[in-house]
Structure formats: C-alpha cells, structure tokens
Amino acid sequence: QKEVEQNSGPLSVPEGAIASLNCTYSDRGSQSFFWYRQYSGKSPELIMSIYSNGDKEDGRFTAQLNKASQYVSLLIRDSQPSDSATYLCAVGYNFNKFYFGSGTKLNVKP
Amino acid sequence: DAGVTQSPTHLIKTRGQQVTLRCSPKSGHDTVSWYQQALGQGPQFIFQYYEEEERQRGNFPDRFSGHQFPNYSSELNVNALLLGDSALYLCASSMKTGVEPQHFGDGTRLSIL
C-alpha cells in the first residue's frame, strides 16, 4: 500500500507570513506530485504540479521536491485569509495511479 | 471549455437503497476516477475507468461498481447502501499519460438516513 503522509494541522499563520506545508511518500517509484487546495464542502482544486527535484514557483506558491528524501513541500508566501483551506498532497504513478494524503488544514489569521 | 461535471449535487437515500452518480470528464480527457471523501479525510480511491473498462480498483467492496460510456462519461453505482457510505463522492478526469494531474468535479454529497 502506497502511503502519503501529511500533518493534519491545523497550521495557523498570521496574514502576510509564509506558510509551509509538508508531505512524505513511501514509494520511490512515484513520478508526479501535486498540491490541491480544498475549501470546506468543495472539491479539490489543483494549485501546483511538480515532476523533478528542486523548486517550482507559481505566483505566491512554491513547490519543492526532494526525491532522495521522498519529500514534497508547498510554501505559500504573503499568506492571505483566503488561503485558509485544507491542502492535499497527491502522488502519481504509472498509468494514472494517484494516492492522496489526508490533508493539512491551514488557518491564516487576519 | 467545460470542466468535469457531476450530477446530482446532493442526494439523500435510506439504508439498503441503491444509487447512481454520474460524471462527464473534462474535454480531451479519457480516464475517469472515482473517490470517496469522508468528512475530515482525504479522497479515497474507489476505481478508475479507461476505454470503458475498470483498470484499477481501490479497497472498496463489490457493492461499488461503475461504468464508462463511449463518450468517456462514467457512472458510479452503489448497492445496499450503508450509513457509512455517507460522503462526498468525487469524480476526477485525466489523460492516460499517467503523469498529468487529475481535475475534479464539484462532487456529489450523498447522505444515508
């Protein structure tokens, strides 16, 4: 069974701070890595994809991948109250196999 | 460009009944996956359809079954409903390349009384 682990939180940060969300995965065969944002009662929304080691930046979001350590993270700069949501880490394998973590709840305090 | 669409948005059933949920994938996508998400949990993989066949299955009983049609749309059927089946059911579509992300529909909220 492939596992994707996330700290459930809640992670509380003040408005304007950097929020750091972490995820570890068990299978070294993982090929693709995704972060989804899910507001309460809504469906997951894709915010970042990363496929190779290093950093990938998109606006206020930066995804970091370290395959040797089997670790992927998401940094949110200048956090806003609207960023308050649950962030899901997903790991992809061959032929559309995806595994999700249970999510980290982020609270951004005004 | 239409995204993933699911119907209905909400459904209330009683124990023992059967339910069918529907999903139309994002334009250009050929693979449909279904997930069950209980409150406070991450999505749990039910099964995946490609070329009208079930290609992968998660740890769900045979009460959960599905179908994919030639236009790539899909149905999820659940028989003999249990109280524990109450959840948000999510449909996600993707391309069979296997590395591109899935895109989710808005989900169907199923409540079992």
XYZ file of C-alpha atoms in Angstrom:
223
model
C 0.000 0.000 0.000
C 1.486 3.292 -1.038
C 1.315 5.934 1.643
C 1.221 9.688 1.533
C 1.629 11.346 4.900
C 0.697 14.854 5.904
C 0.416 16.600 9.238
C -3.307 17.167 9.749
C -2.768 20.508 11.449
C -4.307 22.934 11.867
C -1.380 25.094 10.859
C -2.011 28.657 11.931
C -0.060 31.561 10.450
C -0.624 35.331 10.580
C -1.618 37.197 7.470
C 1.428 38.078 5.377
C 3.571 35.249 6.739
C 4.948 32.225 4.882
C 3.004 29.001 5.323
C 4.992 25.787 4.922
C 3.162 22.547 4.222
C 4.922 19.202 4.102
C 4.268 15.765 2.668
C 6.187 12.490 2.623
C 5.533 9.470 0.443
C 6.540 5.862 0.711
C 7.218 4.662 -2.834
C 10.354 5.690 -4.686
C 8.582 4.843 -7.938
C 6.454 7.968 -7.642
C 6.619 10.053 -10.782
C 4.450 13.092 -10.301
C 3.460 15.237 -7.368
C 0.560 17.597 -6.904
C -0.847 20.009 -4.395
C -4.577 20.575 -4.246
C -6.464 23.155 -2.234
C -9.862 22.207 -0.848
C -12.231 24.646 0.750
C -14.758 23.243 3.199
C -17.568 21.478 1.361
C -15.926 21.981 -2.027
C -13.924 19.744 -4.340
C -10.117 19.755 -4.575
C -8.601 22.386 -6.852
C -5.183 21.823 -8.414
C -2.698 24.547 -7.477
C 0.731 23.060 -8.246
C 2.332 20.184 -10.136
C 5.980 19.187 -9.839
C 7.830 16.355 -11.539
C 11.568 16.831 -10.941
C 13.785 17.633 -7.994
C 14.058 21.252 -6.972
C 11.734 24.186 -6.708
C 8.844 25.298 -8.895
C 7.336 28.723 -8.385
C 3.931 29.986 -9.460
C 2.948 33.350 -8.068
C 2.859 33.155 -4.269
C 3.210 29.357 -4.337
C 6.437 27.361 -4.439
C 6.531 23.591 -4.591
C 9.703 21.800 -3.539
C 10.548 18.199 -4.356
C 13.317 16.016 -2.942
C 13.023 12.505 -4.337
C 16.002 11.198 -2.359
C 14.241 12.117 0.874
C 10.792 11.270 -0.551
C 9.562 14.655 0.488
C 7.495 17.341 -1.178
C 6.511 20.681 0.269
C 4.425 23.722 -0.552
C 5.325 27.240 0.505
C 2.724 29.983 0.412
C 4.206 33.464 0.612
C 2.296 36.504 1.829
C -0.459 34.274 3.176
C -3.964 35.675 2.939
C -7.112 34.755 4.872
C -8.488 33.428 1.574
C -5.715 30.805 1.637
C -7.396 29.199 4.650
C -8.294 25.726 3.416
C -7.184 22.117 3.543
C -4.193 21.353 1.337
C -3.976 17.868 -0.121
C -0.764 16.289 -1.327
C -1.164 13.757 -4.140
C 1.410 11.397 -5.614
C 1.110 9.861 -9.071
C 2.473 6.647 -10.524
C 2.337 4.960 -13.900
C -0.960 4.794 -15.704
C -2.935 7.228 -13.670
C -2.473 5.780 -10.200
C -2.874 8.562 -7.651
C -2.662 8.491 -3.876
C -3.742 11.318 -1.617
C -2.710 12.355 1.825
C -5.377 13.200 4.379
C -4.621 16.909 4.070
C -3.283 19.734 6.220
C -5.706 22.385 7.407
C -4.285 25.884 7.112
C -5.691 28.849 9.031
C -4.462 32.305 8.083
C -5.324 34.821 10.793
C -6.044 38.426 9.791
C -14.018 24.516 -22.213
C -16.231 22.591 -19.807
C -14.565 21.090 -16.802
C -15.583 17.926 -15.006
C -19.307 17.877 -14.312
C -21.082 15.677 -11.793
C -24.722 15.056 -11.050
C -26.620 15.248 -8.858
C -25.021 17.691 -6.414
C -26.859 16.312 -3.396
C -28.682 13.081 -2.754
C -30.457 11.609 0.243
C -31.083 7.871 0.422
C -32.018 5.330 3.062
C -30.155 2.215 4.091
C -30.458 -0.661 1.651
C -31.266 1.503 -1.340
C -29.204 1.821 -4.499
C -27.748 4.992 -6.003
C -26.227 6.043 -9.321
C -23.912 9.022 -9.643
C -22.834 10.497 -12.951
C -19.739 12.213 -14.275
C -18.687 13.849 -17.528
C -14.938 14.333 -17.887
C -13.098 17.469 -18.902
C -12.845 17.905 -22.648
C -9.883 15.952 -24.016
C -9.674 13.596 -21.029
C -10.227 9.870 -21.486
C -9.777 8.478 -17.979
C -12.237 8.816 -15.113
C -11.527 8.023 -11.478
C -13.942 7.979 -8.577
C -13.123 8.868 -4.990
C -14.983 8.777 -1.697
C -14.191 11.521 0.757
C -15.487 11.242 4.292
C -15.593 14.330 6.469
C -12.095 15.360 7.558
C -10.377 12.760 5.405
C -8.517 12.804 2.126
C -10.090 11.320 -1.001
C -10.062 7.512 -1.029
C -9.660 5.898 -4.440
C -12.612 3.717 -5.475
C -11.816 2.780 -9.068
C -10.712 4.079 -12.440
C -12.113 3.611 -15.916
C -10.346 3.815 -19.231
C -11.540 2.525 -22.610
C -14.831 1.507 -20.976
C -13.102 -0.919 -18.623
C -12.289 -0.840 -14.933
C -8.497 -0.581 -14.912
C -7.748 -0.140 -11.246
C -9.655 -0.599 -8.048
C -9.152 0.551 -4.503
C -10.146 -1.243 -1.328
C -13.909 -0.985 -1.771
C -16.451 -3.831 -1.720
C -18.288 -5.117 -4.754
C -21.305 -3.033 -3.759
C -19.440 -0.274 -5.557
C -19.496 -0.688 -9.309
C -19.151 1.535 -12.295
C -19.341 2.011 -15.982
C -17.750 4.141 -18.647
C -19.501 5.030 -21.868
C -18.012 5.539 -25.352
C -18.113 9.323 -24.837
C -15.884 8.818 -21.731
C -18.612 9.762 -19.271
C -18.982 7.482 -16.284
C -21.374 6.255 -13.636
C -20.772 5.088 -10.099
C -23.326 2.676 -8.660
C -23.583 1.756 -5.017
C -25.926 -1.039 -3.913
C -27.268 -1.924 -0.467
C -26.369 1.462 0.955
C -24.962 1.640 4.461
C -24.845 4.589 6.835
C -21.053 4.592 6.379
C -21.477 5.328 2.674
C -22.420 8.893 3.538
C -19.667 11.009 1.992
C -18.683 13.369 -0.777
C -18.168 11.389 -3.971
C -15.675 12.947 -6.305
C -15.081 12.257 -9.946
C -11.715 13.158 -11.436
C -10.671 13.027 -15.050
C -7.251 12.879 -16.637
C -5.401 11.703 -19.688
C -3.922 8.227 -19.717
C -0.398 9.602 -19.944
C -0.206 8.908 -16.257
C 1.788 11.937 -15.217
C -0.607 14.778 -15.799
C -2.822 15.850 -12.918
C -6.394 14.871 -12.339
C -9.094 17.503 -12.405
C -12.022 17.149 -10.066
C -15.704 17.809 -10.438
C -17.700 19.549 -7.729
C -18.742 16.239 -6.227
C -21.967 14.625 -5.136
C -22.856 14.832 -1.459
C -24.559 11.548 -0.535
C -26.384 11.284 2.767
C -27.728 7.963 4.027
C -30.512 8.036 6.597
